[in-house]
Amino acid sequence: MEIKSIEHPTLKVPYEVLNKKFRTTQKTLDKEISLLQTAATELEKGLDNSPSVGNITKLLDGVIERLNVLKRKAEESIENELKYANVCKKRLEHIKQNVTNTASLHKSPNMRMEEDDEHSNESQIAIAAANQWKKIRLNRLIVEHFLRLGYYDTAEILANRSGIRDITNIDIFQVSREVEKDLAQHNTTKCILWCIDNKSKLRKINSDIEFKLRQQEFIELIRKGERLNAVKHAQKFFPAFEQDQLHEIKKAMALLAFPIDTELEPYRSMFDIKRWEELLVNFRLENYRLFQIPTQSVLSVAVQTGISALKTPQCYSANSRNINCPVCQPQISEIAEKLPFSHCAQSRLICRVTKKPLNENNHPMVLPNGFVVGELAISLITDQDGNVVCPFTNEKWSNPKIEKVYVM
Amino acid sequence: MEAIEKVSTEVEKVITKFTAINEHSSKLIQNEINALEAIKTALQEQSSESEMLTPQQINLVKSTIARSKEKLHRLAVDHRDLHGTVSKVGKAIDRNFIMEYHQVVRQDLFKNEANIKLLDENIAQHFYRQGMNDVADSLVREANLKQEQINEDPFAELHKIFEDIHHRNLTTALAWTEKYSKELEAKNSTLEFKLHRLAFMQILKGGINSQNEAIAYARSNLSKFVVKFQKDFQVLMGCLLYLKVGLETSPYNYLLSDEMWIECADTFLKDSCNLLGINKESALSTILNAGCIALPALLNLKQVMMSRQVSAIWNELPIEIDVERYHSIFACPILRQQSTDENPPMRLKCGHVISKDALNKLSSASIMNNNHYRSSLKCPYCPSEMVANDAKQIYF
């Protein structure tokens, strides 16, 4: 179940690439075969009109050459398809490892006695393997998270260092990395190429990114004072988007009438250089939509649910903070503020002194100042002279009244 | 497992089919090439350039070409037909794996710059902690973090010392304990004694010749433990008796075993983390592992909630998640709510504990019923009666 909930992008991204490779292969095959058909038709015509040996062998050569090209291209593209099918396979195998580990854990009966040192070797190894897998998972999720935030260099270092490159989407996001770099330098070229490359898919998801790019190019031409070129640009590219973007087109055309330092909205913000940043974020989001992966990284989702699972009102109460509790850490508690608390309908009480659970074997006792400790802790907080010292407030009582507490 | 199996099956199908079509297409195209090459060679051998082809030859070329066209056309069709196999993988993934989280988590949480930064800082901290400074440094650079915002993680140092102990090197550990000697003492830690004991035993390993050195070491370093660790101290001094015959055969030979080192290293990590107030696991990994447990449970619930149209953002999770807890949690047995600073646990006179809210409700209910001026109430769990003011706040 854990796997079902968090590994969707791990598989879906290479699948989308596989699917795309399939389409390109099909396109290549169709194109090459139609070229071949043309060559063959030429040959057939030659046979009908001037079937000289010289002419025919020349035409035959043409056909054979096309066949050779086809053969090479077909092999290349199908290999490519297989490559990504194998990427999927590899990831499935990695995910499977965890299931096998946990399965062997549940089989081993010693698992229940975690306190016991006498773990069977097998279960110890299984625990270690499961922990290792979790460690890799954390690194994998962090790499994906970095990719989304555009921290490509760090993602690269982490993936290489922990040897998990091929089970992350780092290589697949290489293209988007290039595009982003280009956009960050206020260039549209690579992003336009990306749009062309993914045209049919982008149309399917109703993306307006290409229009936004063309619009930005138009704005940049005006900024450079090339208003005439801007008009030419508009004539060339805008008509294709007339249907959906008429309003935006009108706004853009109106820009021609304004100086670039205009104070008038919406034109002022259209000239704003910040639009490039928006464009970059926009591209990133469209790219996720293309791969059909959620806009939030799995890491950020799991961090949210994890914080909630651990968050208690005690994390925000000065006298019950626990240094070991992740949610009590200042940075995390700030993130946690808006998240729900964990649910707990049954008391889970631990003695603050011995860290042992409070129950019938370690009855909760209340000190005169209201602090509760376990029965087993009483002797530990009693000094040689028989005085009881509160471990939290350092109050000292000789022969205090320590009463039982009943928790239902 | 089932989910993985299902996708695996589809992926296997893709691999088999594409491998097959790959071989098939190369062979097929090669055959056509060969056939045409053969015709070409035959033509060249038989006739001179300008000669016309015989009708039979024309027919042969025509039929070969027609066959090639047909076969290749079919190849393209065959490849297109594989699309079903490919898209089945995608469908299997979508059907067996979950990609929608927006019902169970907040969408806006990490759209907020400040929160992104906080998370980044935490990730950087996590890597510093593991000694993966190159990753952390790069993150600080790329995410524009302020180095000061990230606490210099003392754990990295502790981890190094921990490894040193494992490698039989006590220098760093002893230096560390000396620095924190007072604090360790206050916490009743056995660490310092254990380290010195190991050092002492290391000297004794030198045999009778190191006797004087050992005694000197004990005088300057171990004497302060005499009161606290009287028994252990006696044992250590007892070891001196066996120096001549060899400690290995003495009743104290257990002091030389590997376990002593491993145990000491563990004590070091535990006590030092405790002292400095840091966790053995990084916060990030604890949270993430908890999140991976919580997520499926919440997603499971999502379906139920959607069918009942309950709102998606809660003040408290709707179910209990089984993860390690770091706090004593008192849940009021009446209101089934966790206690808070505003609603703390109250101990009734009879010893039963309920939350303040529950207490207030009980006492106001009893005022209504009995018309008493004093708010007397009966414990919900036993027959005792008391006034509400008798209840005392307690701290778990």
CSV table of C-alpha atoms in Angstrom, one decimal, chain A residues 10-391:
chain,number,residue,atom,x,y,z
A,10,THR,CA,8.5,6.7,-10.5
A,11,LEU,CA,6.8,4.6,-13.1
A,12,LYS,CA,4.7,7.1,-14.9
A,13,VAL,CA,7.4,9.3,-16.1
A,14,PRO,CA,9.4,6.6,-17.9
A,15,TYR,CA,6.2,5.3,-19.2
A,16,GLU,CA,5.3,8.6,-20.8
A,17,VAL,CA,8.7,8.7,-22.4
A,18,LEU,CA,8.2,5.2,-23.7
A,19,ASN,CA,4.8,6.3,-25.1
A,20,LYS,CA,6.5,9.2,-26.8
A,21,LYS,CA,9.2,7.1,-28.2
A,22,PHE,CA,6.5,4.8,-29.6
A,23,ARG,CA,5.0,7.8,-31.4
A,24,THR,CA,8.3,9.0,-32.8
A,25,THR,CA,9.1,5.5,-34.0
A,26,GLN,CA,5.8,5.3,-35.7
A,27,LYS,CA,6.3,8.6,-37.3
A,28,THR,CA,9.8,7.7,-38.4
A,29,LEU,CA,8.6,4.4,-39.8
A,30,ASP,CA,5.7,6.0,-41.6
A,31,LYS,CA,7.9,8.7,-43.1
A,32,GLU,CA,10.6,6.3,-44.2
A,33,ILE,CA,8.2,3.9,-45.6
A,34,SER,CA,6.4,6.5,-47.6
A,35,LEU,CA,9.8,7.7,-49.0
A,36,LEU,CA,10.4,4.1,-49.9
A,37,GLN,CA,7.1,3.9,-51.6
A,38,THR,CA,8.0,7.0,-53.6
A,39,ALA,CA,11.2,5.4,-54.7
A,40,ALA,CA,9.4,2.2,-55.6
A,41,THR,CA,6.8,4.1,-57.6
A,42,GLU,CA,9.7,5.8,-59.5
A,43,LEU,CA,11.1,2.3,-60.2
A,44,GLU,CA,7.7,1.1,-61.4
A,45,LYS,CA,7.3,4.1,-63.7
A,46,GLY,CA,10.8,3.4,-65.0
A,47,LEU,CA,9.9,-0.1,-65.8
A,48,ASP,CA,6.9,1.1,-67.8
A,49,ASN,CA,8.6,3.9,-69.6
A,50,SER,CA,12.3,3.2,-70.2
A,51,PRO,CA,13.2,-0.2,-68.9
A,52,SER,CA,16.9,0.0,-69.8
A,53,VAL,CA,19.3,-1.9,-67.6
A,54,GLY,CA,21.2,1.2,-66.7
A,55,ASN,CA,18.1,3.2,-65.7
A,56,ILE,CA,16.6,0.3,-63.8
A,57,THR,CA,19.7,-0.5,-61.8
A,58,LYS,CA,20.0,3.1,-60.9
A,59,LEU,CA,16.4,3.2,-59.7
A,60,LEU,CA,16.9,-0.1,-57.9
A,61,ASP,CA,19.9,1.5,-56.1
A,62,GLY,CA,17.6,4.2,-55.0
A,63,VAL,CA,15.1,1.8,-53.5
A,64,ILE,CA,17.9,-0.2,-51.9
A,65,GLU,CA,19.4,2.9,-50.3
A,66,ARG,CA,16.0,3.8,-48.9
A,67,LEU,CA,15.7,0.3,-47.5
A,68,ASN,CA,19.0,0.6,-45.8
A,69,VAL,CA,18.1,3.9,-44.3
A,70,LEU,CA,14.8,2.4,-43.1
A,71,LYS,CA,16.6,-0.5,-41.6
A,72,ARG,CA,19.0,1.7,-39.7
A,73,LYS,CA,16.3,4.0,-38.5
A,74,ALA,CA,13.9,1.3,-37.5
A,75,GLU,CA,16.5,-0.4,-35.5
A,76,GLU,CA,17.5,2.8,-33.8
A,77,SER,CA,14.0,3.8,-32.9
A,78,ILE,CA,12.9,0.4,-31.7
A,79,GLU,CA,16.0,0.1,-29.6
A,80,ASN,CA,15.0,3.4,-28.0
A,81,GLU,CA,11.5,2.1,-27.2
A,82,LEU,CA,13.1,-1.0,-25.6
A,83,LYS,CA,15.4,1.2,-23.6
A,84,TYR,CA,12.6,2.9,-21.9
A,85,ALA,CA,10.6,-0.2,-21.4
A,86,ASN,CA,13.6,-1.5,-19.6
A,87,VAL,CA,13.8,1.6,-17.5
A,88,CYS,CA,10.3,0.8,-16.4
A,89,LYS,CA,11.3,-2.7,-15.7
A,90,LYS,CA,14.3,-1.7,-13.6
A,91,ARG,CA,12.3,0.6,-11.5
A,92,LEU,CA,9.6,-2.1,-10.9
A,93,GLU,CA,12.4,-4.4,-9.7
A,94,HIS,CA,13.7,-1.8,-7.3
A,95,ILE,CA,10.3,-1.2,-5.8
A,96,LYS,CA,9.7,-4.9,-5.6
A,97,GLN,CA,12.8,-5.3,-3.4
A,98,ASN,CA,11.1,-3.5,-0.6
A,99,VAL,CA,8.0,-5.7,-0.8
A,100,THR,CA,10.2,-8.8,-0.6
A,101,ASN,CA,12.1,-7.4,2.3
A,102,THR,CA,9.0,-6.5,4.3
A,103,ALA,CA,7.5,-9.9,3.4
A,104,SER,CA,10.3,-11.8,4.9
A,105,LEU,CA,10.2,-9.6,7.9
A,106,HIS,CA,6.6,-10.5,8.6
A,107,LYS,CA,7.4,-14.1,8.2
A,108,SER,CA,10.0,-14.1,10.8
A,109,PRO,CA,8.4,-14.7,14.2
A,110,ASN,CA,11.2,-12.9,16.1
A,111,MET,CA,10.0,-9.6,14.7
A,112,ARG,CA,7.5,-9.2,17.5
A,113,MET,CA,10.3,-9.2,20.1
A,114,GLU,CA,12.1,-6.2,19.0
A,115,GLU,CA,13.7,-5.6,22.4
A,116,ASP,CA,15.2,-9.0,22.2
A,117,ASP,CA,18.8,-9.3,21.2
A,118,GLU,CA,18.3,-12.7,19.8
A,119,HIS,CA,17.1,-11.7,16.5
A,120,SER,CA,17.5,-14.4,13.9
A,121,ASN,CA,20.3,-13.4,11.5
A,122,GLU,CA,17.8,-13.5,8.7
A,123,SER,CA,15.4,-11.0,10.2
A,124,GLN,CA,18.3,-8.7,11.2
A,125,ILE,CA,19.4,-8.7,7.6
A,126,ALA,CA,15.9,-8.1,6.5
A,127,ILE,CA,15.6,-5.1,8.8
A,128,ALA,CA,18.8,-3.7,7.6
A,129,ALA,CA,17.8,-4.2,4.0
A,130,ALA,CA,14.4,-2.5,4.7
A,131,ASN,CA,16.2,0.4,6.3
A,132,GLN,CA,18.6,0.7,3.5
A,133,TRP,CA,15.7,0.7,1.1
A,134,LYS,CA,14.1,3.5,3.0
A,135,LYS,CA,17.3,5.5,3.0
A,136,ILE,CA,17.4,5.1,-0.8
A,137,ARG,CA,13.8,6.1,-1.0
A,138,LEU,CA,14.4,9.3,0.9
A,139,ASN,CA,17.2,10.1,-1.5
A,140,ARG,CA,15.1,9.3,-4.5
A,141,LEU,CA,12.3,11.5,-3.3
A,142,ILE,CA,14.7,14.3,-2.5
A,143,VAL,CA,16.1,14.1,-6.0
A,144,GLU,CA,12.6,14.3,-7.5
A,145,HIS,CA,11.9,17.2,-5.2
A,146,PHE,CA,15.0,19.1,-6.3
A,147,LEU,CA,14.1,18.5,-10.0
A,148,ARG,CA,10.8,20.2,-9.4
A,149,LEU,CA,12.4,23.2,-7.7
A,150,GLY,CA,15.0,23.5,-10.4
A,151,TYR,CA,17.9,22.5,-8.2
A,152,TYR,CA,19.4,20.5,-10.9
A,153,ASP,CA,23.1,20.6,-9.8
A,154,THR,CA,22.2,19.4,-6.3
A,155,ALA,CA,20.0,16.7,-7.7
A,156,GLU,CA,22.9,15.6,-9.9
A,157,ILE,CA,25.4,15.5,-7.0
A,158,LEU,CA,23.0,13.6,-4.8
A,159,ALA,CA,21.9,11.1,-7.5
A,160,ASN,CA,25.5,10.3,-8.5
A,161,ARG,CA,26.8,10.1,-5.0
A,162,SER,CA,24.2,7.7,-3.8
A,163,GLY,CA,24.2,5.7,-7.0
A,164,ILE,CA,20.5,6.1,-7.7
A,165,ARG,CA,20.6,7.9,-11.0
A,166,ASP,CA,18.8,5.4,-13.1
A,167,ILE,CA,15.9,5.0,-10.6
A,168,THR,CA,15.3,8.7,-10.6
A,169,ASN,CA,13.9,10.9,-13.4
A,170,ILE,CA,17.0,13.0,-13.5
A,171,ASP,CA,18.0,12.1,-17.1
A,172,ILE,CA,14.5,12.5,-18.3
A,173,PHE,CA,14.4,16.0,-16.9
A,174,GLN,CA,17.6,16.9,-18.7
A,175,VAL,CA,15.7,18.4,-21.6
A,176,SER,CA,13.6,20.6,-19.2
A,177,ARG,CA,16.8,21.6,-17.5
A,178,GLU,CA,18.1,22.9,-20.8
A,179,VAL,CA,14.9,24.7,-21.5
A,180,GLU,CA,14.8,26.3,-18.1
A,181,LYS,CA,18.3,27.5,-18.4
A,182,ASP,CA,17.4,29.1,-21.7
A,183,LEU,CA,14.3,30.7,-20.3
A,184,ALA,CA,16.3,32.0,-17.4
A,185,GLN,CA,18.5,33.8,-19.9
A,186,HIS,CA,15.4,35.3,-21.5
A,187,ASN,CA,15.6,33.0,-24.6
A,188,THR,CA,12.6,31.2,-26.0
A,189,THR,CA,14.4,29.1,-28.7
A,190,LYS,CA,14.7,25.9,-26.7
A,191,CYS,CA,11.2,26.1,-25.2
A,192,ILE,CA,9.7,26.6,-28.6
A,193,LEU,CA,11.5,23.5,-29.9
A,194,TRP,CA,10.1,21.7,-26.9
A,195,CYS,CA,6.6,22.9,-27.8
A,196,ILE,CA,7.0,21.6,-31.3
A,197,ASP,CA,8.4,18.3,-30.1
A,198,ASN,CA,5.4,17.8,-27.9
A,199,LYS,CA,2.8,19.6,-30.0
A,200,SER,CA,0.1,17.0,-30.1
A,201,LYS,CA,0.3,16.2,-26.4
A,202,LEU,CA,0.3,19.9,-25.5
A,203,ARG,CA,-2.8,20.4,-27.6
A,204,LYS,CA,-4.5,17.5,-25.8
A,205,ILE,CA,-3.9,19.1,-22.4
A,206,ASN,CA,-5.0,22.5,-23.8
A,207,SER,CA,-1.8,24.2,-23.0
A,208,ASP,CA,-1.3,27.8,-23.9
A,209,ILE,CA,2.5,27.8,-23.3
A,210,GLU,CA,3.4,28.2,-26.9
A,211,PHE,CA,1.2,31.3,-27.2
A,212,LYS,CA,2.7,32.7,-24.1
A,213,LEU,CA,6.2,32.3,-25.6
A,214,ARG,CA,5.2,34.0,-28.8
A,215,GLN,CA,3.6,36.8,-26.9
A,216,GLN,CA,6.8,37.3,-24.9
A,217,GLU,CA,8.9,37.3,-28.1
A,218,PHE,CA,6.6,40.0,-29.4
A,219,ILE,CA,7.0,42.0,-26.2
A,220,GLU,CA,10.7,41.7,-26.4
A,221,LEU,CA,10.8,43.0,-29.9
A,222,ILE,CA,8.9,46.1,-28.8
A,223,ARG,CA,11.3,46.5,-25.8
A,224,LYS,CA,14.1,46.5,-28.3
A,225,GLY,CA,12.4,49.2,-30.3
A,226,GLU,CA,11.7,47.0,-33.2
A,227,ARG,CA,8.1,47.7,-33.5
A,228,LEU,CA,7.9,46.9,-37.2
A,229,ASN,CA,9.4,43.5,-36.6
A,230,ALA,CA,7.0,43.0,-33.8
A,231,VAL,CA,4.1,43.5,-36.2
A,232,LYS,CA,5.7,41.0,-38.6
A,233,HIS,CA,6.1,38.6,-35.8
A,234,ALA,CA,2.5,39.0,-34.8
A,235,GLN,CA,1.3,38.5,-38.3
A,236,LYS,CA,3.3,35.3,-38.6
A,237,PHE,CA,2.4,33.7,-35.3
A,238,PHE,CA,-0.6,35.1,-33.7
A,239,PRO,CA,-3.3,34.0,-36.2
A,240,ALA,CA,-2.8,30.4,-35.1
A,241,PHE,CA,-4.0,31.2,-31.6
A,242,GLU,CA,-6.8,33.6,-32.7
A,243,GLN,CA,-9.6,31.3,-31.5
A,244,ASP,CA,-8.5,30.9,-27.9
A,245,GLN,CA,-6.4,33.9,-27.2
A,246,LEU,CA,-8.1,36.7,-29.0
A,247,HIS,CA,-8.3,38.8,-25.8
A,248,GLU,CA,-4.6,38.4,-25.1
A,249,ILE,CA,-3.7,39.1,-28.7
A,250,LYS,CA,-5.6,42.3,-28.5
A,251,LYS,CA,-3.9,43.3,-25.4
A,252,ALA,CA,-0.5,42.5,-26.9
A,253,MET,CA,-1.3,44.5,-30.0
A,254,ALA,CA,-2.3,47.5,-27.9
A,255,LEU,CA,1.3,47.4,-26.5
A,256,LEU,CA,2.5,48.8,-29.8
A,257,ALA,CA,0.9,52.1,-28.8
A,258,PHE,CA,2.6,52.4,-25.5
A,259,PRO,CA,6.1,53.4,-24.4
A,260,ILE,CA,7.9,50.6,-22.6
A,261,ASP,CA,8.0,52.6,-19.4
A,262,THR,CA,4.2,53.1,-19.3
A,263,GLU,CA,2.5,53.3,-16.0
A,264,LEU,CA,-0.8,52.2,-17.3
A,265,GLU,CA,-2.1,48.7,-16.4
A,266,PRO,CA,-2.2,46.0,-17.8
A,267,TYR,CA,0.5,47.2,-20.1
A,268,ARG,CA,2.9,48.1,-17.4
A,269,SER,CA,3.0,44.5,-16.1
A,270,MET,CA,3.1,43.1,-19.6
A,271,PHE,CA,6.4,44.9,-20.0
A,272,ASP,CA,7.6,43.7,-16.6
A,273,ILE,CA,10.8,41.6,-16.8
A,274,LYS,CA,9.3,39.4,-14.1
A,275,ARG,CA,7.1,37.8,-16.8
A,276,TRP,CA,10.1,35.6,-17.7
A,277,GLU,CA,10.1,34.0,-14.2
A,278,GLU,CA,6.4,33.3,-14.6
A,279,LEU,CA,7.1,31.8,-17.9
A,280,LEU,CA,9.7,29.5,-16.4
A,281,VAL,CA,7.3,28.3,-13.7
A,282,ASN,CA,4.6,27.9,-16.3
A,283,PHE,CA,6.8,25.8,-18.4
A,284,ARG,CA,7.7,23.6,-15.4
A,285,LEU,CA,4.1,23.0,-14.6
A,286,GLU,CA,3.2,22.2,-18.2
A,287,ASN,CA,6.0,19.7,-18.2
A,288,TYR,CA,4.5,17.9,-15.2
A,289,ARG,CA,1.2,17.9,-16.8
A,290,LEU,CA,2.8,16.4,-19.9
A,291,PHE,CA,4.2,13.6,-17.8
A,292,GLN,CA,1.0,13.3,-15.9
A,293,ILE,CA,2.6,13.7,-12.6
A,294,PRO,CA,1.1,15.6,-9.7
A,295,THR,CA,2.2,19.2,-9.3
A,296,GLN,CA,3.3,18.6,-5.7
A,297,SER,CA,6.4,16.5,-5.2
A,298,VAL,CA,5.8,13.2,-3.4
A,299,LEU,CA,8.3,14.4,-0.8
A,300,SER,CA,6.3,17.5,0.0
A,301,VAL,CA,3.2,15.4,0.3
A,302,ALA,CA,4.8,12.8,2.5
A,303,VAL,CA,6.3,15.5,4.6
A,304,GLN,CA,2.9,17.0,5.2
A,305,THR,CA,1.3,13.7,6.2
A,306,GLY,CA,4.3,12.8,8.2
A,307,ILE,CA,4.2,16.0,10.2
A,308,SER,CA,0.5,15.5,10.9
A,309,ALA,CA,1.0,12.0,12.0
A,310,LEU,CA,3.5,13.2,14.6
A,311,LYS,CA,2.1,16.5,15.5
A,312,THR,CA,0.6,16.8,18.9
A,313,PRO,CA,-0.6,19.8,21.0
A,314,GLN,CA,2.4,19.0,23.2
A,315,CYS,CA,4.8,20.1,20.5
A,316,TYR,CA,3.6,23.6,21.1
A,317,SER,CA,3.6,23.5,24.8
A,318,ALA,CA,6.8,24.8,26.4
A,319,ASN,CA,6.9,22.3,29.3
A,320,SER,CA,6.4,19.2,27.2
A,321,ARG,CA,8.6,19.7,24.2
A,322,ASN,CA,10.7,16.7,23.4
A,323,ILE,CA,14.1,17.2,21.8
A,324,ASN,CA,13.7,14.0,19.9
A,325,CYS,CA,10.4,14.9,18.4
A,326,PRO,CA,10.8,16.1,14.8
A,327,VAL,CA,7.8,18.4,15.0
A,328,CYS,CA,9.3,20.1,18.1
A,329,GLN,CA,12.2,21.3,15.9
A,330,PRO,CA,11.8,25.0,15.3
A,331,GLN,CA,11.8,24.9,11.5
A,332,ILE,CA,9.4,22.0,11.3
A,333,SER,CA,7.0,23.4,13.8
A,334,GLU,CA,6.8,26.5,11.7
A,335,ILE,CA,5.8,24.4,8.7
A,336,ALA,CA,3.5,22.4,10.8
A,337,GLU,CA,1.5,25.3,12.1
A,338,LYS,CA,-1.2,25.0,9.5
A,339,LEU,CA,-1.4,21.3,9.4
A,340,PRO,CA,-3.8,19.0,11.3
A,341,PHE,CA,-2.8,17.3,14.5
A,342,SER,CA,-2.5,13.6,14.8
A,343,HIS,CA,-5.5,11.8,16.1
A,344,CYS,CA,-5.3,10.0,19.4
A,345,ALA,CA,-8.4,8.7,21.1
A,346,GLN,CA,-6.5,6.5,23.5
A,347,SER,CA,-4.0,7.9,26.0
A,348,ARG,CA,-0.4,6.9,25.4
A,349,LEU,CA,1.5,7.9,28.5
A,350,ILE,CA,5.2,7.6,29.0
A,351,CYS,CA,7.0,8.3,32.2
A,352,ARG,CA,9.2,11.3,31.7
A,353,VAL,CA,11.9,9.9,33.9
A,354,THR,CA,12.3,6.3,32.9
A,355,LYS,CA,10.8,6.8,29.4
A,356,LYS,CA,8.8,3.6,30.1
A,357,PRO,CA,5.1,3.4,29.4
A,358,LEU,CA,2.7,4.1,32.3
A,359,ASN,CA,0.5,1.2,32.9
A,360,GLU,CA,-0.5,-1.4,35.5
A,361,ASN,CA,3.1,-2.4,35.8
A,362,ASN,CA,4.4,1.1,36.2
A,363,HIS,CA,1.5,2.9,37.8
A,364,PRO,CA,1.3,6.7,37.2
A,365,MET,CA,1.9,8.7,40.4
A,366,VAL,CA,1.4,12.4,40.9
A,367,LEU,CA,3.9,14.5,42.8
A,368,PRO,CA,2.6,17.3,45.0
A,369,ASN,CA,3.2,19.8,42.3
A,370,GLY,CA,1.1,18.0,39.8
A,371,PHE,CA,3.8,16.3,37.7
A,372,VAL,CA,3.2,12.6,37.0
A,373,VAL,CA,5.9,10.0,37.0
A,374,GLY,CA,5.8,6.2,36.9
A,375,GLU,CA,6.0,4.2,40.1
A,376,LEU,CA,9.4,2.8,39.0
A,377,ALA,CA,10.8,6.3,38.8
A,378,ILE,CA,10.0,7.2,42.5
A,379,SER,CA,13.2,5.5,43.8
A,380,LEU,CA,15.2,7.3,41.2
A,381,ILE,CA,14.1,10.7,42.2
A,382,THR,CA,14.5,10.1,45.9
A,383,ASP,CA,17.9,11.1,47.4
A,384,GLN,CA,19.9,9.4,50.1
A,385,ASP,CA,18.0,11.3,52.9
A,386,GLY,CA,14.7,10.2,51.6
A,387,ASN,CA,13.7,13.5,50.1
A,388,VAL,CA,11.9,13.4,46.8
A,389,VAL,CA,13.1,15.9,44.2
A,390,CYS,CA,10.9,16.8,41.3
A,391,PRO,CA,13.0,16.2,38.2
